[in-house]
Structures are given as structure tokens and as C-alpha cells.
Short mmCIF file of C-alpha atoms and ligand atoms in Angstrom, two decimals:
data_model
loop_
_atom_site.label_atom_id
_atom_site.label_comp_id
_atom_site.label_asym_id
_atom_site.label_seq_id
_atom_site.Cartn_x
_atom_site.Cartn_y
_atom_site.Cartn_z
CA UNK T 215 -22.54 -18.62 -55.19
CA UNK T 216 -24.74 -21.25 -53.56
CA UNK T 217 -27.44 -20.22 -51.05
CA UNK T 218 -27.79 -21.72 -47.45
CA UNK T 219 -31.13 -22.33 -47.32
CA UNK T 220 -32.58 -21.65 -44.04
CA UNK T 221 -35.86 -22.03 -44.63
CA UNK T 222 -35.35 -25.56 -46.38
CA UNK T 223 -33.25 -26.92 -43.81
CA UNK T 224 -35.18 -25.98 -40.82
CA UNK T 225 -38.26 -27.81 -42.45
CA UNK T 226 -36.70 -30.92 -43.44
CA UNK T 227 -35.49 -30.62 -39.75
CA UNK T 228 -39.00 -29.79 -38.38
CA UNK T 229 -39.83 -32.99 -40.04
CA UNK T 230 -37.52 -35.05 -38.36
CA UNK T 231 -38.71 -33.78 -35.57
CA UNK T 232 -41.99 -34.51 -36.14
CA UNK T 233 -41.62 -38.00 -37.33
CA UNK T 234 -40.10 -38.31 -33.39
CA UNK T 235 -43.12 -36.58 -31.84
CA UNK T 236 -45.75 -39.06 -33.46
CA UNK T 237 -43.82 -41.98 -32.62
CA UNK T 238 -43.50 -40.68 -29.04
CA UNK T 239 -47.36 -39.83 -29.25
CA UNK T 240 -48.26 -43.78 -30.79
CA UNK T 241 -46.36 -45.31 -27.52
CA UNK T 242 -48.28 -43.47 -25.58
CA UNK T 243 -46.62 -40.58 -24.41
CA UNK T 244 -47.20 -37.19 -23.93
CA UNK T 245 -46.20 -34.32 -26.58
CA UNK T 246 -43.06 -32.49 -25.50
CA UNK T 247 -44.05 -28.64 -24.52
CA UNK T 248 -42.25 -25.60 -25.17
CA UNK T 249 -43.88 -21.93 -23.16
CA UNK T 250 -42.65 -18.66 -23.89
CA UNK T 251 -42.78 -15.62 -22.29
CA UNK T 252 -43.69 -12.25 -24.73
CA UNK T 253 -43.36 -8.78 -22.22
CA UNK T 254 -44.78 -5.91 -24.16
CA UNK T 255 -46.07 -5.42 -27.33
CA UNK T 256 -42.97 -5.05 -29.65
CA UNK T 257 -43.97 -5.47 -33.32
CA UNK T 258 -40.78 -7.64 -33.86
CA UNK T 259 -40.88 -9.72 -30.89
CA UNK T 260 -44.41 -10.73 -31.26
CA UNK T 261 -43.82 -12.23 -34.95
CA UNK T 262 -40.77 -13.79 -33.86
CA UNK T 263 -42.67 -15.70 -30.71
CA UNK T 264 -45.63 -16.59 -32.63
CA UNK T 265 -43.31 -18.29 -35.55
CA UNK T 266 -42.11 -20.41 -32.29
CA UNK T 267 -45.49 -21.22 -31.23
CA UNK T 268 -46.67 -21.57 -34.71
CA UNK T 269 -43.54 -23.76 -35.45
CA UNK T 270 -44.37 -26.07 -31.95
CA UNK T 271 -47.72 -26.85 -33.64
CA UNK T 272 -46.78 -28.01 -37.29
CA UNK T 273 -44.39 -30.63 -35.50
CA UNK T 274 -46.89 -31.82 -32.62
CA UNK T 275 -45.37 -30.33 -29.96
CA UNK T 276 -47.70 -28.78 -26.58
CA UNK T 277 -47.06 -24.44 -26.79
CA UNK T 278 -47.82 -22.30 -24.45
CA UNK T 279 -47.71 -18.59 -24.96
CA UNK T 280 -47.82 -16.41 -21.86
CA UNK T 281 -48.17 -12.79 -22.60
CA UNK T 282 -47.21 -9.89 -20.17
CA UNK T 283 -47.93 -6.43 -20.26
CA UNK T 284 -45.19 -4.04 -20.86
CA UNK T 285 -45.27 -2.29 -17.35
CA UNK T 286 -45.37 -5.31 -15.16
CA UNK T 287 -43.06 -5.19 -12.20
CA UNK T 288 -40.11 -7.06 -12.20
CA UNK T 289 -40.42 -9.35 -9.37
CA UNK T 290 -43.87 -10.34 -11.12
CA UNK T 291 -41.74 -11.37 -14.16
CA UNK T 292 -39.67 -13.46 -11.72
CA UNK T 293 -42.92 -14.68 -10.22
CA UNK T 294 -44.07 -16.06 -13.57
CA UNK T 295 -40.43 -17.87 -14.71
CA UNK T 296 -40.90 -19.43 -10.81
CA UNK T 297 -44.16 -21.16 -11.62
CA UNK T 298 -42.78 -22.39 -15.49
CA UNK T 299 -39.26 -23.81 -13.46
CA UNK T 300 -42.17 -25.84 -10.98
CA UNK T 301 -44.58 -26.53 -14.11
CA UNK T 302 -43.65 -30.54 -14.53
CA UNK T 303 -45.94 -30.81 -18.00
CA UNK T 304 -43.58 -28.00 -19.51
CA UNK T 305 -40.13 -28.97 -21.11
CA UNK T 306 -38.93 -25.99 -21.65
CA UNK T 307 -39.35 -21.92 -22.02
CA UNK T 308 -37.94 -19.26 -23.47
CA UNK T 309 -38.46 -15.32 -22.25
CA UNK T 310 -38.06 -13.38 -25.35
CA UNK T 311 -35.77 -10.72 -25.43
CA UNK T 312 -35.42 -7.51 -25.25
CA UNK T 313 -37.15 -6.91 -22.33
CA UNK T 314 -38.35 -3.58 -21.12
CA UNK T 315 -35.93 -1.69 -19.89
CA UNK T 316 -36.98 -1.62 -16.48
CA UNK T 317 -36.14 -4.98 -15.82
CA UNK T 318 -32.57 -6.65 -15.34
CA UNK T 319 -32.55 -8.73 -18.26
CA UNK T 320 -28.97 -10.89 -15.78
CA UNK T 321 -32.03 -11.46 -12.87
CA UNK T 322 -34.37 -12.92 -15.24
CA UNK T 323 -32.06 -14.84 -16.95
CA UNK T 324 -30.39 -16.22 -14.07
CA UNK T 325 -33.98 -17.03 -12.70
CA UNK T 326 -34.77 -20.02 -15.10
CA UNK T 327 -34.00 -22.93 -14.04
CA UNK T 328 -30.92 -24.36 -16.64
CA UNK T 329 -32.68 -27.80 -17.02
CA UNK T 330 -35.84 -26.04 -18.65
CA UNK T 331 -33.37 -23.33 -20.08
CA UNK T 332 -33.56 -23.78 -24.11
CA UNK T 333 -32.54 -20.70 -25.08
CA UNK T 334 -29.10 -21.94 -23.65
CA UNK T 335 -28.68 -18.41 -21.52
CA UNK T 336 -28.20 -19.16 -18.14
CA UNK T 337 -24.72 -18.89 -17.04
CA UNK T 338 -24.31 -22.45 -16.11
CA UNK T 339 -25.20 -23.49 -19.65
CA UNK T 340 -23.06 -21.26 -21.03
CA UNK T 341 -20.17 -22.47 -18.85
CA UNK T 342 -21.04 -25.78 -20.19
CA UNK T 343 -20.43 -24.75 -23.36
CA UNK T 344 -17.43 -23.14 -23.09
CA UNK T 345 -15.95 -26.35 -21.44
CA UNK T 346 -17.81 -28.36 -24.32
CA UNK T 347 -19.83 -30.20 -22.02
CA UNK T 348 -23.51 -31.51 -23.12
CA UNK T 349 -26.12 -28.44 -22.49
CA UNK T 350 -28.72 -26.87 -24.53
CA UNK T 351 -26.51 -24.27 -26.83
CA UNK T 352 -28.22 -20.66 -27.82
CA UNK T 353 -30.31 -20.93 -30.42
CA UNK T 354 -29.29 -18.97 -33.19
CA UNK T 355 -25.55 -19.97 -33.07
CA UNK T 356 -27.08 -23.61 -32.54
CA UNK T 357 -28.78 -23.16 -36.10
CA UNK T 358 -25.68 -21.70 -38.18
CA UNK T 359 -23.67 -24.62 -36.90
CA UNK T 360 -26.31 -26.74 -38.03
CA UNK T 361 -26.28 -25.04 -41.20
CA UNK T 362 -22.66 -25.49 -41.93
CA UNK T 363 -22.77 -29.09 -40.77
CA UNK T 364 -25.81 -30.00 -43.56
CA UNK T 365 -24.14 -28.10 -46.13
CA UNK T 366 -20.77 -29.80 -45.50
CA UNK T 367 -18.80 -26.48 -45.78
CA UNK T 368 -14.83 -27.16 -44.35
CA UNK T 369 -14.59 -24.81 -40.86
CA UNK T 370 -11.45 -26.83 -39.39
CA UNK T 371 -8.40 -24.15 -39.91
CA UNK T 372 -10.44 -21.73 -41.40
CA UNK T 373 -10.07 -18.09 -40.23
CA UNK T 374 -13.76 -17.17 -39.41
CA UNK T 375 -14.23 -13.76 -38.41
CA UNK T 376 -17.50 -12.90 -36.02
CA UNK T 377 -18.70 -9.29 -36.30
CA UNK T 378 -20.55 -8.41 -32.93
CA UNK T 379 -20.12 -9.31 -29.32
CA UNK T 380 -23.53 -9.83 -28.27
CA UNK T 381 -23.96 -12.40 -25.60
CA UNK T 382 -27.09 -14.15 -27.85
CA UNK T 383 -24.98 -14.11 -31.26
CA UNK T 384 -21.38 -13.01 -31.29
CA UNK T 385 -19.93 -14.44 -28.33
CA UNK T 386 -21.29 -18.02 -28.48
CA UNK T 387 -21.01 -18.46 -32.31
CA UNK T 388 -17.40 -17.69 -31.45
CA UNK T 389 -16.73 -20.16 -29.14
CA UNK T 390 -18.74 -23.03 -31.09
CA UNK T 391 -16.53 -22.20 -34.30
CA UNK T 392 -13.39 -22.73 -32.40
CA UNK T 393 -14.67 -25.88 -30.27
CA UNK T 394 -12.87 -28.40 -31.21
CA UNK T 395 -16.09 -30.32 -32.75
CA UNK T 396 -16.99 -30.62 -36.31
CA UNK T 397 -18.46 -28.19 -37.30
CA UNK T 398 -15.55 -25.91 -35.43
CA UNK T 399 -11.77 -26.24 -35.26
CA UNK T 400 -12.10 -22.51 -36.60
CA UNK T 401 -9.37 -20.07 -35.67
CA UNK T 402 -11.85 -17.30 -35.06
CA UNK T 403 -11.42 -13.63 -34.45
CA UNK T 404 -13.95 -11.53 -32.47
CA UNK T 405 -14.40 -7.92 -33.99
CA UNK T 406 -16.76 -5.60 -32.35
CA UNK T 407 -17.09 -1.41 -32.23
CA UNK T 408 -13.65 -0.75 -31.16
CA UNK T 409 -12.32 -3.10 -33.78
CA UNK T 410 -10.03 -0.67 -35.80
CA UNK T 411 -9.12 -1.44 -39.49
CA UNK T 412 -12.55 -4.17 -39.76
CA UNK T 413 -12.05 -4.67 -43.55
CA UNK T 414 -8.53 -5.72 -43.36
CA UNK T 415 -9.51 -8.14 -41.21
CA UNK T 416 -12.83 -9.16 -42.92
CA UNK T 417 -10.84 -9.67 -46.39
CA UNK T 418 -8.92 -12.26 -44.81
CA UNK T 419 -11.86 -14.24 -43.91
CA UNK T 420 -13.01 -17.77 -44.85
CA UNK T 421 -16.05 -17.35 -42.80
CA UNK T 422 -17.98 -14.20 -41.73
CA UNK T 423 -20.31 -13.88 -39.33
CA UNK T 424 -22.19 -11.03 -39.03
CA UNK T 425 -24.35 -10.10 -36.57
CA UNK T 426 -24.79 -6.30 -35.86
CA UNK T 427 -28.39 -5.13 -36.70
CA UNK T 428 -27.38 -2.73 -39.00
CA UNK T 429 -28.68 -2.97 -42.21
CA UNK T 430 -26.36 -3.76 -45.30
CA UNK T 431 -23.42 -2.98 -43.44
CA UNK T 432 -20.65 -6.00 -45.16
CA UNK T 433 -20.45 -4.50 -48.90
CA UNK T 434 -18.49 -6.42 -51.56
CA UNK T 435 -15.62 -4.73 -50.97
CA UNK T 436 -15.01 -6.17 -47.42
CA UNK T 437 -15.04 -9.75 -48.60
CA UNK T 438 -12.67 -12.42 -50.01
CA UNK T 439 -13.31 -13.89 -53.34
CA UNK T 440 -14.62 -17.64 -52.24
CA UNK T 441 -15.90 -16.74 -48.80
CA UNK T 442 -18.88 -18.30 -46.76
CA UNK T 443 -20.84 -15.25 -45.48
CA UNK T 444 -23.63 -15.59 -42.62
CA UNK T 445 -25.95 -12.75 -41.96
CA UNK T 446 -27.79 -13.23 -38.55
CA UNK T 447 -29.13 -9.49 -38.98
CA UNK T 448 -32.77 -8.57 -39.44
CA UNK T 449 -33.68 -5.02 -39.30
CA UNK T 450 -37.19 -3.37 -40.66
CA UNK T 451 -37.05 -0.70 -42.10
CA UNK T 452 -40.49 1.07 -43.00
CA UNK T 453 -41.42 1.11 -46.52
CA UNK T 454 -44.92 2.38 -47.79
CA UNK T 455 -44.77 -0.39 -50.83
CA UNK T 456 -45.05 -3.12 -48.63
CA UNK T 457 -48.40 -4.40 -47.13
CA UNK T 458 -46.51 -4.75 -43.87
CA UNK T 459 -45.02 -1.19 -44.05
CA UNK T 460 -41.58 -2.46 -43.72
CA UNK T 461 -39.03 -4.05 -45.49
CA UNK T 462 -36.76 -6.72 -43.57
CA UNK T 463 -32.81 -5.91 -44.26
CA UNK T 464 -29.85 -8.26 -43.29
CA UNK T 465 -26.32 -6.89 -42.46
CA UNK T 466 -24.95 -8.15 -45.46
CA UNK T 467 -25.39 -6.33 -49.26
CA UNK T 468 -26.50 -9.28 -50.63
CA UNK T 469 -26.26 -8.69 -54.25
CA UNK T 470 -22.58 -7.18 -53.95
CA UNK T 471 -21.64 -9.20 -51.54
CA UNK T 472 -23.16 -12.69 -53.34
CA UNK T 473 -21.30 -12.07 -56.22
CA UNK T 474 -17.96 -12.59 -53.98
CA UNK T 475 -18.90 -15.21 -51.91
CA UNK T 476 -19.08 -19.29 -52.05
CA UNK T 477 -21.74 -19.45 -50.02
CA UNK T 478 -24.53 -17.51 -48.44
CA UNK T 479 -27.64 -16.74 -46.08
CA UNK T 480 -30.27 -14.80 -47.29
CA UNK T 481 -32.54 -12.80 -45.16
CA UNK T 482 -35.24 -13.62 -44.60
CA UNK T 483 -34.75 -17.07 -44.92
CA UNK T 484 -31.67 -18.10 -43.72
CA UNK T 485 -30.24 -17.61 -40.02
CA UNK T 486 -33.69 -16.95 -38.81
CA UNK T 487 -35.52 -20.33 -39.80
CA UNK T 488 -32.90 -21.94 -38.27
CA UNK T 489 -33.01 -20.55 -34.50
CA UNK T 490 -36.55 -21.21 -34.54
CA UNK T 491 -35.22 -25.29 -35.51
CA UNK T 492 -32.85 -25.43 -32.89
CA UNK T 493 -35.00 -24.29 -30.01
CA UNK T 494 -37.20 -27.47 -30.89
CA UNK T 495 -34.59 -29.47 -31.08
CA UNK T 496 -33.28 -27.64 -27.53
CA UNK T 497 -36.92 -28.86 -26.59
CA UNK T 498 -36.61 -32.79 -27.87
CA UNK T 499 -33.60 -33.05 -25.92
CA UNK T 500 -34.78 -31.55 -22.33
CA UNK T 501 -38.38 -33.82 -23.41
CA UNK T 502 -35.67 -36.71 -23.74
CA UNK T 503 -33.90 -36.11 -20.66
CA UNK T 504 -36.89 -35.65 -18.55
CA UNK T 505 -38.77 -39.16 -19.45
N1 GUN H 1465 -34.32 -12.13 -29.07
C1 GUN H 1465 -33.59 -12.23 -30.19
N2 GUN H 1465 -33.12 -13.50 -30.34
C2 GUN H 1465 -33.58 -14.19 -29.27
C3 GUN H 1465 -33.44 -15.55 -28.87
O1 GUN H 1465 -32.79 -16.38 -29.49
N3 GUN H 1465 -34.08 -15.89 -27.71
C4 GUN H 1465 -34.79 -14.99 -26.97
N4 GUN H 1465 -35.36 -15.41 -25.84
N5 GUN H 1465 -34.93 -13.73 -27.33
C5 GUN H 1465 -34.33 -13.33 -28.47
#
């Protein structure tokens, strides 16, 4: 078993991206900018948007962090996304999700504009993906392809099998892995809660893809000696010995399911290193395209 070091990559790829950000800076132009929207005071979502903004600084890269209380009306929301589409110093910006329930997560995502869209939500940059067309691709499927592609693992023909339909995860990572792009080629099979008889179809697997948010879900038992397992999940779940009070879980048993497999995320460390690399590379690219 080898692991797929998230954490590695994504800083060798932060570095890239920083080496690009100084140069830009010695010629005399301005740092790309990435803003984000946190509504509410989720535990979770607060750590995950401050990694971003944290993550904007190391590389050199303008942040701006606009926080929202938890209550706030919707067409406020829509207000706020209205001034970051007209905001010309921004690149792009993210509005983390889940939002209160409330508001209609479809309104606000079809209210930012798709040029400054890096999450890679809107529907017209998900149509562009589908037809394989250039756009700014979802973060987190973004970063596993990324991850497959600087590990050199083999996708073309592969049967890769995507647990979860979600429109951030499941969904797109199923249509990237059968692109026909390298990494891709995949003949992939969407399972989901009405899949019946998962493990059958799980031991057949090359590639899993798990991304369910329930912890430890994939045991040993559901995998194929050889196969390349990625676990997007990240659950916490409280635990008095940590200083935190809670212990992060993936959907995968790793131990068990290590022993199997050829190669593997861990968690933390893996999957979510690598979203957070992908939005700033979402963020070069929209800097790139604006100047
Ligand atoms: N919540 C969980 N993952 C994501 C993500 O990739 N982008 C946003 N905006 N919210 C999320």
C-alpha cells in the first residue's frame, strides 16, 4: 500500500503557485485575489474557510473573508455575491456551503457570476464540463484528478466506482473519470442510496471513490485486492481525548481497508489538502484570464 499524499502534493503545488505569484508581483502586477463568503457560525465550515484564506496568504495571493450572520435574509446574501460579481480587484469567490437552510442554496449559486465562479458550481460551468470545454472544474474532484495525475496511477479502462451523488463530489468526479482526458477514460459507475447489492459492485472496482460523510463506512471486505481507494469523507465525531473534542473520520476503514488496497488517501491529509490546491489554481487561471 502506498499513500496519496494530500498534504505533500498540495504544498509542492502551493509552491508552484507561489513561484508564479512573485514573478507576477516583480513585473509589476497586482496579486491575484480570492473572497469567500462564511454564513453562520458552523464549527466545520469556519476551519475549512480559514485554511482557504490561510492557504491564499502562504502563496501571495490578496483574501478576503466576508462573514455573514446566520439569520441574514436571503436577498441580502444575493446582495453581497452582486457587489463581489462587480468587484474588478477580486478574481474570484467562493460561498461556502451548506448554507442555512433558509436560503435556496440553486439562487445563490446561480447568482455568481461563472467568470469569478471557482468553485466551478454554476450551471454554465458545469455544462462546460460535461461537454469538456475549458471552465474552472469543482474543487474537490479538481484535486483527486490532480492526485491521480502526480501519482501516475492508470484510470484509462479502469472500472472506477463513485459512491455518492452529491452535486459537489459524486456527480462531477464521475464525469471527469470518464472524460476522455488523462487522467479519465474510466468506465465509471455511479452508486448512491438506492444502489442495491453496493459490495458486489465495489469488489469489482479498480478505483473507489467515496464520498458519503459517513464515517468508516468501505470496510476491507468491500474492496478488491490491488485497488486505488479515495476517501473524500470527513466527519467529527466528538471525542473527550482530543484537545479539539473531536476526532476527524473518513468513509473509508483505513487500516482494513489499507491492507487491500494499492493505493490510498488518508484523512486528514489527503482529499482535503487538495480542494483547498485546486481552488488556487481555479484562482491563477480566472487572475490569468482577466489580465
Ligand atoms: N462545502 C464543502 N465543500 C465545499 C466546496 O468545495 N466549496 C464550497 N463553497 N463549499 C463546500
Amino acid at each position: 500500500m502506498k499513500l496519496l499524499d494530500g498534504k505533500f502534493t498540495s504544498n509542492q503545488i502551493k509552491e508552484e503557485i507561489a513561484v508564479e505569484v512573485a514573478d507576477i508581483k516583480a513585473k509589476g502586477g497586482r496579486a491575484p485575489h480570492l473572497a469567500a463568503i462564511l454564513v453562520g457560525e458552523d464549527g466545520a465550515s469556519l476551519t475549512y474557510v480559514n485554511s482557504k484564506v490561510k492557504a491564499c496568504e502562504k502563496i501571495g495571493f490578496d483574501s478576503t473573508l466576508v462573514r455573514l450572520p446566520a439569520d441574514i435574509k436571503e436577498e441580502a446574501l444575493l446582495a453581497e455575491i452582486e457587489k463581489l460579481n462587480n468587484n474588478e480587484g477580486l478574481d474570484g469567490f467562493i460561498v461556502q456551503l451548506p448554507l442555512p437552510k433558509h436560503i435556496d442554496e440553486n439562487k445563490v449559486i446561480d447568482a455568481v457570476h461563472p467568470d469569478k465562479d471557482v468553485d466551478g458550481f454554476h450551471p454554465s460551468n458545469v455544462g462546460k464540463m460535461v461537454l469538456n470545454q475549458p471552465t474552472f472544474l469543482p474543487a474537490t474532484p479538481m484535486g483527486i484528478m490532480e492526485l491521480l495525475k502526480r501519482y501516475n496511477i492508470e484510470t484509462s479502462g479502469k472500472h472506477c466506482v463513485v459512491i455518492g451523488r452529491s452535486h459537489i463530489v459524486g456527480s462531477p468526479i464521475s464525469i471527469l473519470m470518464a472524460r476522455k482526458t488523462n487522467p479519465g477514460n474510466a468506465t465509471v459507475t455511479l452508486t448512491h442510496s438506492r444502489t442495491k447489492n453496493l459490495k458486489e459492485i465495489t469488489l469489482q472496482a479498480d478505483i473507489i471513490v467515496i464520498a458519503l460523510g459517513i464515517p468508516e463506512y468501505l470496510t476491507g471486505d468491500m474492496v478488491k485486492e490491488g485497488a486505488v481507494v479515495i476517501d473524500v469523507g470527513i466527519t467529527r465525531v466528538a471525542d473527550d481525548t482530543k484537545k479539539s473534542g473531536f476526532k476527524l473520520y473518513g468513509d473509508v476503514k483505513f487500516d482494513e481497508v489499507a491492507e487491500k488496497s494499492s493505493f490510498i488517501t488518508p484523512v486528514p491529509g489527503g482529499v482535503g489538502p487538495m480542494t483547498i490546491a485546486s481552488l488556487l489554481m481555479n484562482t491563477l487561471d480566472s487572475y490569468k484570464r482577466r489580465n
